[in-house]
Every structure is written in C-alpha cells, then in structure tokens.
C-alpha cells in the first residue's frame, strides 16, 4: 500500500493547516484559533507541505492523479491475483500461467474473467465472512488490562483492552472446532477465496465511503476533518484518525481482529487443502504456514505496540489503510501460500527446514526488538537493556486542546540502546528476513517470481514507512530527534543503510 507524497506529509492533526510564521493563515474547517494551532510544527521544525500550501498543479498531481493510481488499479489487481491462484481456468498459478492465459484470451479477457470469477461474492462467501466477523466481535470484548496509545495533537489518548493473545488462541480453537464438528471444511478459506475477495472488495470500497462521511460529519474524536486535498484524496487518505462504530475501534477491529486473523488461519487452511488435493504434505507450504502462524502469534502478543505504530497514530482510516487491511492483506499477504496449493514447492524437508529456520530467526528477532522498546517505554526508562543502563533521549513536544487552546508539554523517551542503538528501524530488517523466507519456501525456481510479490512489496513499503516515520518524528520532536539520528547513524541495515 505505497502511498502518495501528499499522504506522506499529513500530520495527525484534525486537518493540516499552513504554518502561520511570516504569512497569513489559510482558511480551514476549524473555527477557533486554538484548533488551527494544533498542527503548527513543534520545536521550530519547518512547516510541511500540505494541500493548503500546494499550487493547483501540485494538488492535481498529489491529491488526484497519484491517489488514483492506487484507487483504480488495486481493486482490479486483487481480482486478477485471486483468479490466477484459485481458478481452474489458469493452467498453473504462476506468472507463466498468467502470461499464457493473456496470450490466449488477451488482457481484456483476463480482466473480464477475473471479475466474473470473484464477482461481488456469493452466498457462501458472505455467510462465511459474517460468521468470521461475529466471532471476532464476540472475542473483541474479552477482558484484559487497559493500555493507551500516544496522545494525539489534540490531546486525545486512545485506550485499548489488551486481549490480543486470548483472541488469537480462542479464534484458532473456534476455527478448528468448527471444522472438526463439520460446520465447514477446514480448507474453506481456499475454496471460497475468489468470491471472498469479491465480497471484501465491494464492501471495502463502500465502507471507506461511509468512513469518509463519518469523519466529516460525525467524528469520534477531534482528530478528524478534511485534509484540504479534495474528495478524492480524502477518500484515499481518510477523514478521521480514530473512528469508532458502536464503541468498536475500527482500526483495531479491521487491522488486527479481521485482517491479521484471516492471514494467520489462511496458511493452515491452504496447507490442509494442499494435502487433500495431493495426498501428501508439501514441506514448503507446511513450514511457510507454520512460520506465518508463529509470526502472527507474535503480532497479537505485541498488538498494543502495533496500536502505537505509524499505521495507527498517523495513517487515517481511508482507502489506503482500511481497504488495504480488508482486501489487500487477505489477497497479497497470502499469495505465496496460495500458489503452493495447486503447485507444490517440490522442496525437500531439509531444504525447506533450513529456510524456515532463517525465517523463524527473523520473526524472533523482530519480536525481541519491538518488545525491547515497548518494555523500555512502559517502564519509563527504568531497568536495563542488554544488561546495561539504557541510553536514551528525553524528547519534548506540545499538544494543544482544540476547544480551550490549552498547550500541554509532553515527553517521549527515544531509546538508543540495545537493538535500537544498532539502527533506528532495525526491526524492519528482521521482518523482511521472515517475509523473504516465505517467498523462497514457495520455490521461485519452480514457481517463478509471483510468490516473491509480497516480499518485494513489503520491502518497498517498509523502506517508505521508515522515511515517513522519520519525517513525522522530525516534525514532532525537532532537535531531539536530530540528536537521536546523530547517536544512531543507520536507518534499517547497519553499515549499509
């Protein structure tokens, strides 16, 4: 879900405004001067380019043309990928099979057949998704300790019940029990995948429209409103940072309880379907499914950390974020596993096990790095990191209440020890190690480059996300983050980048 430059420059404030230094204020939705001060750059950092600052040509490019390059092709691409990996009309679920189909039927034939295949879903897909989300909703209310995310520019502090591990384990048990008792086949996620993508695609597009209007006219918090970039950009980027429906946090439910759970169970379901089709366990698919399941158990252990990440605290709930989690994740993040159902990897247990070990190490190190920083922050810098007193920078920033104009100085601790003293985003290196291992477990030498699509996409996404995160931190912390960058010189890969 690579975003546009305009999206990259959005802040977490209700709507981006021009800096008032040395120039007149731009008109905006907020009526009070206090509300307009919310997004003023802190710590004397330069003002960011926002739609309010753009020329007509810049706005046409960044707020209409570039978002359209994702708004239009992405819903088409997921239909094509579902058709390629799941339809019997394709000779093999590979790039070669796709090319052969285009050669025979033409690009227009591929597109029309793909959309005919996924459609708008069917009764089975809609019923399955309904039951899937009802179970997720029931588990959403499991008890647990309450944790908070960082305060927004308006001073809102999001709160979450930390029950992700219970959700993960109970949902897996419920899926297994449902299959065992005969309510559905264990391979159902593969069998109805095409119509499922069709249903999710149309629902996601409509739901993002509902979120667009909700953020403009009935926001859950003050961190909402138009970006000033026009309706296309607002639909793409979203108009609300923390939307809730019936007190259900949209981001937590969509991003975690649906998206990650579907991905987690998909590998197991695909592995089972492969076994029933071929009468043997494919080592590549087995280890891939196991590694991804472990990775997502790790995710739910760290779920509160995710709720404090850039996906949640910066990205609004629009097409980029919400459609991406509803449709792109189920389709693209499971692609390497789906390919193997009809086209087994052909790897030996020894070679697949070796790749699995490397990927599992990436998963473990990714968790270690994330947990290290989360524990450090929850302990307010007390305790030790790697057996030593941690080095950190105490960064100050200011939030402004949009109703009263009250300015509140806050503090964050920027860890510069442990993994976070090696590189500023070293956890991304570990995550990419796992992602590429899943692609190689699909044996690209046999199945071509298609199984590597997710890993290549994630590499671009995380490099881009690291740049966005640093831009956000420089704006928020100013000189303090510059000190952190001087202390920890490398961004993602030590001694390389």
Tab-separated table of C-alpha atoms in Angstrom:
chain	number	residue	atom	x	y	z
A	1	UNK	CA	0.000	0.000	0.000
A	2	UNK	CA	2.534	2.535	-1.144
A	3	UNK	CA	1.152	5.989	-0.603
A	4	UNK	CA	1.449	9.329	-2.323
A	5	UNK	CA	3.768	12.142	-1.316
A	6	UNK	CA	0.775	14.198	-0.201
A	7	UNK	CA	-0.321	11.428	2.140
A	8	UNK	CA	3.195	11.149	3.446
A	9	UNK	CA	3.139	14.740	4.566
A	10	UNK	CA	-0.065	14.505	6.544
A	11	UNK	CA	0.131	15.075	10.268
A	12	UNK	CA	-2.018	13.539	12.986
A	13	UNK	CA	-3.940	16.770	13.496
A	14	UNK	CA	-7.627	17.100	12.560
A	15	UNK	CA	-6.735	18.741	9.252
A	16	UNK	CA	-3.415	20.115	8.034
A	17	UNK	CA	-3.011	23.888	8.115
A	18	UNK	CA	-0.295	26.182	6.920
A	19	UNK	CA	2.253	27.349	9.416
A	20	UNK	CA	1.401	30.909	10.457
A	21	UNK	CA	5.006	32.038	10.545
A	22	UNK	CA	5.515	35.014	8.312
A	23	UNK	CA	2.289	34.566	6.367
A	24	UNK	CA	-1.431	34.785	6.741
A	25	UNK	CA	-3.471	31.852	7.996
A	26	UNK	CA	-5.226	29.660	5.494
A	27	UNK	CA	-8.947	29.116	5.793
A	28	UNK	CA	-9.935	25.712	7.211
A	29	UNK	CA	-12.749	23.791	8.840
A	30	UNK	CA	-11.627	24.606	12.378
A	31	UNK	CA	-13.169	27.851	13.549
A	32	UNK	CA	-11.111	28.615	16.650
A	33	UNK	CA	-7.524	29.897	16.617
A	34	UNK	CA	-6.684	27.166	19.126
A	35	UNK	CA	-7.808	24.463	16.740
A	36	UNK	CA	-5.709	25.975	13.965
A	37	UNK	CA	-2.649	25.974	16.231
A	38	UNK	CA	-2.847	22.228	16.751
A	39	UNK	CA	-0.734	21.294	13.766
A	40	UNK	CA	1.850	24.043	13.995
A	41	UNK	CA	5.303	22.438	13.767
A	42	UNK	CA	6.823	21.886	17.190
A	43	UNK	CA	10.392	22.583	18.286
A	44	UNK	CA	10.989	25.072	15.464
A	45	UNK	CA	10.892	22.475	12.693
A	46	UNK	CA	9.976	23.645	9.184
A	47	UNK	CA	6.361	23.612	8.103
A	48	UNK	CA	5.313	20.655	5.982
A	49	UNK	CA	3.782	20.956	2.562
A	50	UNK	CA	0.041	20.292	2.861
A	51	UNK	CA	-2.795	20.568	0.338
A	52	UNK	CA	-3.320	24.100	1.687
A	53	UNK	CA	0.204	25.036	0.568
A	54	UNK	CA	0.052	23.437	-2.877
A	55	UNK	CA	-0.304	25.126	-6.201
A	56	UNK	CA	-3.164	23.976	-8.413
A	57	UNK	CA	-0.749	21.810	-10.416
A	58	UNK	CA	0.690	20.205	-7.281
A	59	UNK	CA	-2.761	19.482	-5.911
A	60	UNK	CA	-3.839	17.944	-9.208
A	61	UNK	CA	-0.810	15.647	-9.096
A	62	UNK	CA	-0.581	14.723	-5.418
A	63	UNK	CA	-4.234	14.826	-4.404
A	64	UNK	CA	-5.915	13.460	-7.523
A	65	UNK	CA	-3.584	11.781	-10.022
A	66	UNK	CA	-1.304	9.803	-7.699
A	67	UNK	CA	-4.046	8.541	-5.348
A	68	UNK	CA	-5.999	7.449	-8.428
A	69	UNK	CA	-3.033	5.272	-9.425
A	70	UNK	CA	-3.861	3.164	-6.358
A	71	UNK	CA	-7.623	3.689	-6.119
A	72	UNK	CA	-8.241	2.268	-9.602
A	73	UNK	CA	-5.638	-0.484	-10.213
A	74	UNK	CA	-5.568	-2.084	-6.739
A	75	UNK	CA	-9.189	-3.364	-6.716
A	76	UNK	CA	-8.503	-4.768	-10.188
A	77	UNK	CA	-5.208	-6.390	-9.206
A	78	UNK	CA	-6.679	-8.329	-6.269
A	79	UNK	CA	-9.326	-9.804	-8.585
A	80	UNK	CA	-6.652	-10.865	-11.083
A	81	UNK	CA	-4.460	-12.414	-8.363
A	82	UNK	CA	-7.403	-14.354	-6.913
A	83	UNK	CA	-8.296	-15.634	-10.392
A	84	UNK	CA	-4.680	-16.571	-11.137
A	85	UNK	CA	-4.122	-18.642	-7.989
A	86	UNK	CA	-7.553	-20.205	-7.455
A	87	UNK	CA	-9.362	-20.593	-10.779
A	88	UNK	CA	-9.080	-23.878	-12.666
A	89	UNK	CA	-9.068	-21.826	-15.888
A	90	UNK	CA	-5.413	-20.918	-15.292
A	91	UNK	CA	-3.051	-23.737	-16.222
A	92	UNK	CA	-0.714	-23.017	-13.298
A	93	UNK	CA	-0.842	-20.375	-10.519
A	94	UNK	CA	2.366	-18.726	-11.686
A	95	UNK	CA	3.450	-15.723	-13.715
A	96	UNK	CA	3.971	-18.106	-16.625
A	97	UNK	CA	0.436	-19.453	-16.316
A	98	UNK	CA	-0.898	-15.913	-16.199
A	99	UNK	CA	1.121	-14.924	-19.284
A	100	UNK	CA	-0.161	-17.966	-21.189
A	101	UNK	CA	-3.742	-17.036	-20.325
A	102	UNK	CA	-3.240	-13.458	-21.535
A	103	UNK	CA	-1.640	-14.764	-24.731
A	104	UNK	CA	-4.730	-16.851	-25.462
A	105	UNK	CA	-7.507	-14.578	-24.180
A	106	UNK	CA	-5.937	-11.114	-24.226
A	107	UNK	CA	-5.689	-8.622	-21.371
A	108	UNK	CA	-9.378	-7.719	-21.686
A	109	UNK	CA	-10.283	-11.397	-21.419
A	110	UNK	CA	-8.186	-11.729	-18.269
A	111	UNK	CA	-9.852	-8.723	-16.651
A	112	UNK	CA	-13.411	-9.725	-17.541
A	113	UNK	CA	-12.842	-13.339	-16.477
A	114	UNK	CA	-11.212	-12.226	-13.205
A	115	UNK	CA	-14.144	-10.027	-12.242
A	116	UNK	CA	-16.612	-12.697	-13.315
A	117	UNK	CA	-14.746	-15.149	-11.090
A	118	UNK	CA	-14.722	-13.010	-7.928
A	119	UNK	CA	-17.946	-11.116	-8.650
A	120	UNK	CA	-19.473	-9.380	-5.645
A	121	UNK	CA	-19.080	-12.541	-3.624
A	122	UNK	CA	-21.622	-15.321	-3.314
A	123	UNK	CA	-23.910	-16.505	-0.516
A	124	UNK	CA	-21.246	-18.831	0.874
A	125	UNK	CA	-18.565	-16.138	0.993
A	126	UNK	CA	-20.847	-13.553	2.601
A	127	UNK	CA	-22.101	-16.075	5.172
A	128	UNK	CA	-18.566	-17.192	5.973
A	129	UNK	CA	-17.337	-13.613	6.374
A	130	UNK	CA	-20.356	-12.790	8.528
A	131	UNK	CA	-19.670	-15.679	10.888
A	132	UNK	CA	-15.942	-14.923	10.874
A	133	UNK	CA	-16.525	-11.339	11.984
A	134	UNK	CA	-19.215	-12.232	14.516
A	135	UNK	CA	-16.712	-14.493	16.273
A	136	UNK	CA	-14.110	-11.720	16.113
A	137	UNK	CA	-16.642	-9.256	17.549
A	138	UNK	CA	-17.507	-11.581	20.424
A	139	UNK	CA	-13.814	-12.007	21.269
A	140	UNK	CA	-13.271	-8.236	20.976
A	141	UNK	CA	-14.977	-7.848	24.380
A	142	UNK	CA	-12.773	-10.301	26.259
A	143	UNK	CA	-11.433	-8.760	29.477
A	144	UNK	CA	-7.871	-7.579	29.807
A	145	UNK	CA	-5.763	-4.703	31.113
A	146	UNK	CA	-6.311	-1.313	29.511
A	147	UNK	CA	-3.347	0.176	27.661
A	148	UNK	CA	-3.090	3.529	25.903
A	149	UNK	CA	-1.590	4.896	22.716
A	150	UNK	CA	0.336	8.166	22.499
A	151	UNK	CA	-1.681	11.385	22.796
A	152	UNK	CA	-2.702	12.972	19.514
A	153	UNK	CA	-2.068	16.574	18.518
A	154	UNK	CA	-5.431	17.477	20.079
A	155	UNK	CA	-4.630	15.691	23.338
A	156	UNK	CA	-6.835	12.634	22.737
A	157	UNK	CA	-5.393	9.495	24.343
A	158	UNK	CA	-6.725	6.296	22.722
A	159	UNK	CA	-7.330	3.374	25.075
A	160	UNK	CA	-7.376	-0.333	24.216
A	161	UNK	CA	-8.113	-3.547	26.058
A	162	UNK	CA	-5.033	-5.756	25.766
A	163	UNK	CA	-6.661	-9.088	24.887
A	164	UNK	CA	-4.999	-9.910	21.570
A	165	UNK	CA	-3.398	-13.188	22.692
A	166	UNK	CA	-6.699	-14.514	24.027
A	167	UNK	CA	-8.371	-13.549	20.730
A	168	UNK	CA	-5.652	-15.293	18.726
A	169	UNK	CA	-5.794	-18.580	20.633
A	170	UNK	CA	-9.577	-18.744	21.023
A	171	UNK	CA	-10.231	-17.851	17.379
A	172	UNK	CA	-7.880	-20.607	16.225
A	173	UNK	CA	-9.629	-23.041	18.569
A	174	UNK	CA	-13.049	-21.949	17.297
A	175	UNK	CA	-11.985	-22.411	13.663
A	176	UNK	CA	-10.570	-25.853	14.399
A	177	UNK	CA	-13.653	-26.880	16.364
A	178	UNK	CA	-15.989	-25.661	13.630
A	179	UNK	CA	-14.115	-27.718	11.025
A	180	UNK	CA	-13.921	-30.781	13.283
A	181	UNK	CA	-17.646	-30.674	14.033
A	182	UNK	CA	-18.466	-30.409	10.346
A	183	UNK	CA	-19.836	-26.867	10.243
A	184	UNK	CA	-17.417	-26.160	7.385
A	185	UNK	CA	-14.421	-27.761	5.712
A	186	UNK	CA	-11.004	-26.856	7.128
A	187	UNK	CA	-9.936	-25.741	3.645
A	188	UNK	CA	-12.907	-23.391	3.238
A	189	UNK	CA	-10.732	-20.274	3.168
A	190	UNK	CA	-9.146	-21.555	-0.029
A	191	UNK	CA	-12.316	-22.980	-1.581
A	192	UNK	CA	-14.272	-19.730	-1.407
A	193	UNK	CA	-11.288	-17.395	-1.765
A	194	UNK	CA	-12.335	-15.854	-5.093
A	195	UNK	CA	-15.876	-14.892	-4.003
A	196	UNK	CA	-14.446	-13.820	-0.630
A	197	UNK	CA	-12.179	-11.290	-2.347
A	198	UNK	CA	-15.147	-10.130	-4.432
A	199	UNK	CA	-17.243	-9.585	-1.307
A	200	UNK	CA	-14.429	-7.869	0.592
A	201	UNK	CA	-13.620	-5.664	-2.393
A	202	UNK	CA	-17.096	-4.225	-2.766
A	203	UNK	CA	-17.634	-3.983	0.993
A	204	UNK	CA	-14.265	-2.268	1.477
A	205	UNK	CA	-14.973	0.373	-1.167
A	206	UNK	CA	-18.407	1.138	0.299
A	207	UNK	CA	-17.158	1.075	3.886
A	208	UNK	CA	-14.423	3.589	3.066
A	209	UNK	CA	-17.139	5.846	1.678
A	210	UNK	CA	-19.023	5.561	4.970
A	211	UNK	CA	-15.838	6.408	6.894
A	212	UNK	CA	-15.295	9.413	4.620
A	213	UNK	CA	-18.669	10.928	5.566
A	214	UNK	CA	-18.395	9.907	9.206
A	215	UNK	CA	-15.099	11.739	9.605
A	216	UNK	CA	-16.578	14.899	8.111
A	217	UNK	CA	-19.932	14.950	9.903
A	218	UNK	CA	-19.844	12.607	12.917
A	219	UNK	CA	-16.238	12.074	14.036
A	220	UNK	CA	-15.463	10.115	17.183
A	221	UNK	CA	-12.655	12.489	18.238
A	222	UNK	CA	-11.378	15.937	17.307
A	223	UNK	CA	-8.661	14.349	15.150
A	224	UNK	CA	-10.811	14.443	12.036
A	225	UNK	CA	-11.859	16.602	9.111
A	226	UNK	CA	-10.948	17.259	5.518
A	227	UNK	CA	-7.296	17.320	4.534
A	228	UNK	CA	-7.968	20.192	2.147
A	229	UNK	CA	-6.882	17.981	-0.736
A	230	UNK	CA	-10.361	17.425	-2.153
A	231	UNK	CA	-12.758	14.460	-2.076
A	232	UNK	CA	-10.520	12.014	-3.967
A	233	UNK	CA	-7.621	12.490	-1.587
A	234	UNK	CA	-9.900	12.493	1.470
A	235	UNK	CA	-11.432	9.176	0.356
A	236	UNK	CA	-7.980	7.745	-0.261
A	237	UNK	CA	-6.353	9.019	2.931
A	238	UNK	CA	-9.383	9.180	5.235
A	239	UNK	CA	-11.006	11.927	7.227
A	240	UNK	CA	-10.678	10.503	10.744
A	241	UNK	CA	-7.770	9.181	12.789
A	242	UNK	CA	-9.626	7.119	15.398
A	243	UNK	CA	-13.123	6.232	14.116
A	244	UNK	CA	-15.415	4.086	16.218
A	245	UNK	CA	-18.732	2.406	15.405
A	246	UNK	CA	-20.899	1.407	18.372
A	247	UNK	CA	-17.816	1.847	20.564
A	248	UNK	CA	-15.798	-0.610	18.436
A	249	UNK	CA	-12.441	0.806	17.375
A	250	UNK	CA	-12.423	0.487	13.583
A	251	UNK	CA	-8.650	0.238	13.223
A	252	UNK	CA	-8.217	-2.364	15.941
A	253	UNK	CA	-11.054	-4.498	14.584
A	254	UNK	CA	-10.248	-4.236	10.869
A	255	UNK	CA	-6.448	-4.157	11.008
A	256	UNK	CA	-5.976	-6.758	13.739
A	257	UNK	CA	-9.061	-8.799	14.541
A	258	UNK	CA	-10.087	-9.384	10.912
A	259	UNK	CA	-7.043	-8.804	8.709
A	260	UNK	CA	-4.300	-10.449	10.764
A	261	UNK	CA	-6.573	-13.281	11.901
A	262	UNK	CA	-7.583	-14.129	8.330
A	263	UNK	CA	-3.918	-14.167	7.281
A	264	UNK	CA	-2.994	-16.352	10.250
A	265	UNK	CA	-5.635	-19.006	9.550
A	266	UNK	CA	-5.254	-18.889	5.769
A	267	UNK	CA	-1.882	-20.629	5.802
A	268	UNK	CA	-3.271	-23.508	7.863
A	269	UNK	CA	-6.343	-23.811	5.627
A	270	UNK	CA	-4.236	-23.740	2.447
A	271	UNK	CA	-1.884	-26.377	3.837
A	272	UNK	CA	-4.836	-28.650	4.586
A	273	UNK	CA	-6.325	-28.154	1.110
A	274	UNK	CA	-2.968	-28.931	-0.488
A	275	UNK	CA	-2.817	-32.180	1.478
A	276	UNK	CA	-6.313	-33.230	0.399
A	277	UNK	CA	-5.521	-32.449	-3.257
A	278	UNK	CA	-2.123	-34.136	-3.487
A	279	UNK	CA	-2.270	-36.746	-0.732
A	280	UNK	CA	0.975	-35.539	0.834
A	281	UNK	CA	2.221	-32.658	2.939
A	282	UNK	CA	4.237	-30.094	0.973
A	283	UNK	CA	7.275	-29.200	3.137
A	284	UNK	CA	7.461	-25.687	1.660
A	285	UNK	CA	3.827	-24.907	2.391
A	286	UNK	CA	3.905	-26.603	5.796
A	287	UNK	CA	6.857	-24.581	7.042
A	288	UNK	CA	5.534	-21.397	5.430
A	289	UNK	CA	2.166	-21.765	7.160
A	290	UNK	CA	3.845	-22.581	10.469
A	291	UNK	CA	6.235	-19.629	10.249
A	292	UNK	CA	3.453	-17.198	9.397
A	293	UNK	CA	1.278	-18.551	12.191
A	294	UNK	CA	4.109	-18.025	14.696
A	295	UNK	CA	4.736	-14.556	13.266
A	296	UNK	CA	1.085	-13.624	13.828
A	297	UNK	CA	1.032	-15.069	17.344
A	298	UNK	CA	3.942	-12.693	17.890
A	299	UNK	CA	1.852	-9.907	16.378
A	300	UNK	CA	-1.011	-10.462	18.815
A	301	UNK	CA	1.398	-10.623	21.760
A	302	UNK	CA	2.680	-7.236	20.582
A	303	UNK	CA	-0.723	-5.891	19.475
A	304	UNK	CA	-0.599	-2.881	21.816
A	305	UNK	CA	2.773	-1.979	20.327
A	306	UNK	CA	1.147	-2.041	16.889
A	307	UNK	CA	-1.579	0.285	18.164
A	308	UNK	CA	1.213	2.749	18.929
A	309	UNK	CA	2.791	2.447	15.476
A	310	UNK	CA	2.645	4.756	12.467
A	311	UNK	CA	-0.195	2.700	10.932
A	312	UNK	CA	-2.431	3.767	13.793
A	313	UNK	CA	-1.159	7.103	15.079
A	314	UNK	CA	-0.523	8.736	11.676
A	315	UNK	CA	-2.489	6.960	8.938
A	316	UNK	CA	-6.167	7.817	8.867
A	317	UNK	CA	-8.911	5.275	8.221
A	318	UNK	CA	-9.410	5.608	4.469
A	319	UNK	CA	-8.819	3.531	1.355
A	320	UNK	CA	-5.061	3.343	1.912
A	321	UNK	CA	-5.369	1.975	5.441
A	322	UNK	CA	-8.792	0.355	5.736
A	323	UNK	CA	-9.388	-1.068	2.242
A	324	UNK	CA	-5.789	-2.228	2.374
A	325	UNK	CA	-6.395	-4.263	5.522
A	326	UNK	CA	-9.793	-5.538	4.392
A	327	UNK	CA	-8.771	-6.643	0.880
A	328	UNK	CA	-5.071	-6.196	0.096
A	329	UNK	CA	-3.834	-8.119	3.147
A	330	UNK	CA	-6.044	-11.221	2.631
A	331	UNK	CA	-5.143	-11.298	-1.071
A	332	UNK	CA	-1.477	-10.284	-1.276
A	333	UNK	CA	-0.150	-11.391	2.127
A	334	UNK	CA	-1.339	-14.955	1.465
A	335	UNK	CA	-0.253	-15.047	-2.197
A	336	UNK	CA	2.918	-17.103	-1.697
A	337	UNK	CA	0.923	-19.696	0.265
A	338	UNK	CA	-1.969	-19.872	-2.233
A	339	UNK	CA	0.375	-20.534	-5.140
A	340	UNK	CA	1.527	-23.727	-3.430
A	341	UNK	CA	-1.929	-25.272	-3.144
A	342	UNK	CA	-2.115	-26.093	-6.857
A	343	UNK	CA	1.647	-26.006	-7.497
A	344	UNK	CA	3.619	-27.639	-4.635
A	345	UNK	CA	7.077	-26.318	-3.845
A	346	UNK	CA	8.972	-29.522	-4.585
A	347	UNK	CA	11.381	-28.684	-1.743
A	348	UNK	CA	12.813	-31.407	0.473
A	349	UNK	CA	12.132	-31.350	4.196
A	350	UNK	CA	15.781	-30.489	4.805
A	351	UNK	CA	15.937	-27.513	2.435
A	352	UNK	CA	12.510	-26.219	3.500
A	353	UNK	CA	13.509	-26.618	7.145
A	354	UNK	CA	16.673	-24.586	6.610
A	355	UNK	CA	14.721	-21.713	5.018
A	356	UNK	CA	12.157	-21.986	7.814
A	357	UNK	CA	14.896	-21.665	10.448
A	358	UNK	CA	16.190	-18.442	8.904
A	359	UNK	CA	12.667	-17.000	8.702
A	360	UNK	CA	11.860	-18.042	12.258
A	361	UNK	CA	15.001	-16.283	13.466
A	362	UNK	CA	13.725	-13.145	11.736
A	363	UNK	CA	10.370	-13.492	13.496
A	364	UNK	CA	12.033	-13.948	16.885
A	365	UNK	CA	14.427	-11.041	16.476
A	366	UNK	CA	11.597	-8.816	15.217
A	367	UNK	CA	9.625	-9.564	18.378
A	368	UNK	CA	12.673	-9.067	20.589
A	369	UNK	CA	13.337	-5.625	19.132
A	370	UNK	CA	9.704	-4.481	19.350
A	371	UNK	CA	9.279	-5.834	22.882
A	372	UNK	CA	12.536	-4.247	23.979
A	373	UNK	CA	11.359	-0.748	23.082
A	374	UNK	CA	7.803	-1.263	24.346
A	375	UNK	CA	9.049	-2.509	27.738
A	376	UNK	CA	11.523	0.371	27.975
A	377	UNK	CA	8.791	2.927	27.376
A	378	UNK	CA	6.269	1.286	29.717
A	379	UNK	CA	8.934	1.307	32.444
A	380	UNK	CA	9.669	4.974	31.745
A	381	UNK	CA	13.328	4.243	31.018
A	382	UNK	CA	13.956	2.292	34.215
A	383	UNK	CA	15.641	-1.087	34.161
A	384	UNK	CA	18.394	-2.380	31.905
A	385	UNK	CA	18.762	-3.080	28.204
A	386	UNK	CA	21.196	-5.846	27.292
A	387	UNK	CA	22.369	-5.808	30.908
A	388	UNK	CA	23.278	-2.140	30.921
A	389	UNK	CA	21.667	1.138	31.863
A	390	UNK	CA	19.949	2.283	28.657
A	391	UNK	CA	20.958	5.321	26.672
A	392	UNK	CA	18.027	7.449	25.566
A	393	UNK	CA	16.983	10.947	24.630
A	394	UNK	CA	14.192	12.669	26.508
A	395	UNK	CA	12.238	14.374	23.716
A	396	UNK	CA	9.714	17.107	24.458
A	397	UNK	CA	6.721	18.098	22.322
A	398	UNK	CA	3.492	20.061	22.726
A	399	UNK	CA	-0.175	19.213	22.188
A	400	UNK	CA	-2.996	21.751	22.063
A	401	UNK	CA	-6.593	21.260	23.191
A	402	UNK	CA	-8.689	22.352	20.157
A	403	UNK	CA	-11.548	23.561	22.374
A	404	UNK	CA	-9.696	25.519	25.049
A	405	UNK	CA	-6.397	26.280	23.350
A	406	UNK	CA	-4.524	24.900	26.364
A	407	UNK	CA	-0.991	23.853	25.450
A	408	UNK	CA	0.448	20.797	27.212
A	409	UNK	CA	4.108	19.856	27.141
A	410	UNK	CA	4.687	16.115	26.928
A	411	UNK	CA	7.732	13.865	26.871
A	412	UNK	CA	8.743	10.757	24.939
A	413	UNK	CA	11.808	8.616	25.509
A	414	UNK	CA	13.827	7.725	22.400
A	415	UNK	CA	15.766	4.517	23.102
A	416	UNK	CA	19.329	4.466	21.745
A	417	UNK	CA	20.476	1.186	23.317
A	418	UNK	CA	20.017	-2.486	22.517
A	419	UNK	CA	18.677	-3.168	19.047
A	420	UNK	CA	17.605	0.475	18.869
A	421	UNK	CA	21.211	1.581	19.191
A	422	UNK	CA	22.221	-0.515	16.167
A	423	UNK	CA	19.782	1.033	13.665
A	424	UNK	CA	16.755	3.271	14.042
A	425	UNK	CA	14.426	0.793	12.280
A	426	UNK	CA	16.332	-2.460	12.641
A	427	UNK	CA	13.082	-4.357	13.320
A	428	UNK	CA	12.233	-3.921	9.635
A	429	UNK	CA	15.338	-5.899	8.640
A	430	UNK	CA	14.138	-8.787	10.786
A	431	UNK	CA	10.607	-8.571	9.397
A	432	UNK	CA	11.903	-8.625	5.832
A	433	UNK	CA	14.016	-11.684	6.634
A	434	UNK	CA	10.822	-13.533	7.541
A	435	UNK	CA	8.909	-12.220	4.514
A	436	UNK	CA	11.561	-13.267	2.003
A	437	UNK	CA	11.804	-16.696	3.637
A	438	UNK	CA	8.087	-17.268	2.940
A	439	UNK	CA	8.632	-16.349	-0.686
A	440	UNK	CA	11.596	-18.737	-1.030
A	441	UNK	CA	9.613	-21.529	0.631
A	442	UNK	CA	7.352	-21.317	-2.434
A	443	UNK	CA	10.433	-22.216	-4.530
A	444	UNK	CA	10.668	-19.402	-7.136
A	445	UNK	CA	12.970	-21.578	-9.251
A	446	UNK	CA	9.931	-23.796	-9.890
A	447	UNK	CA	7.002	-21.421	-9.440
A	448	UNK	CA	8.526	-18.265	-10.871
A	449	UNK	CA	8.616	-14.767	-9.361
A	450	UNK	CA	4.939	-14.489	-8.360
A	451	UNK	CA	5.460	-15.911	-4.828
A	452	UNK	CA	8.003	-13.132	-4.213
A	453	UNK	CA	5.431	-10.387	-4.878
A	454	UNK	CA	4.557	-9.931	-1.200
A	455	UNK	CA	8.198	-9.791	-0.061
A	456	UNK	CA	9.084	-7.264	-2.778
A	457	UNK	CA	6.021	-5.175	-1.911
A	458	UNK	CA	6.847	-5.252	1.803
A	459	UNK	CA	10.438	-4.190	1.137
A	460	UNK	CA	9.226	-1.077	-0.672
A	461	UNK	CA	6.576	-0.433	1.970
A	462	UNK	CA	8.946	-0.649	4.941
A	463	UNK	CA	11.667	1.476	3.357
A	464	UNK	CA	8.996	4.047	2.609
A	465	UNK	CA	7.482	3.715	6.087
A	466	UNK	CA	10.856	4.286	7.728
A	467	UNK	CA	11.211	7.535	5.765
A	468	UNK	CA	7.676	8.598	6.722
A	469	UNK	CA	8.274	7.774	10.374
A	470	UNK	CA	11.430	9.855	10.454
A	471	UNK	CA	9.656	12.756	8.799
A	472	UNK	CA	6.938	12.531	11.447
A	473	UNK	CA	9.462	12.344	14.285
A	474	UNK	CA	11.478	15.282	12.976
A	475	UNK	CA	8.312	17.346	12.851
A	476	UNK	CA	7.155	16.212	16.276
A	477	UNK	CA	10.450	16.218	18.215
A	478	UNK	CA	12.636	18.552	16.134
A	479	UNK	CA	16.143	18.917	17.567
A	480	UNK	CA	15.629	15.975	19.900
A	481	UNK	CA	15.159	13.577	17.005
A	482	UNK	CA	18.162	15.103	15.256
A	483	UNK	CA	20.163	14.182	18.361
A	484	UNK	CA	18.789	10.637	18.134
A	485	UNK	CA	19.768	10.376	14.464
A	486	UNK	CA	23.291	11.516	15.356
A	487	UNK	CA	23.503	8.890	18.103
A	488	UNK	CA	22.111	6.042	15.945
A	489	UNK	CA	23.516	6.596	12.484
A	490	UNK	CA	21.932	3.794	10.431
A	491	UNK	CA	18.296	3.667	9.376
A	492	UNK	CA	17.474	-0.002	8.666
A	493	UNK	CA	20.590	-2.084	7.820
A	494	UNK	CA	23.727	-1.462	9.953
A	495	UNK	CA	26.731	-0.177	7.966
A	496	UNK	CA	24.642	-0.257	4.762
A	497	UNK	CA	21.542	1.942	5.034
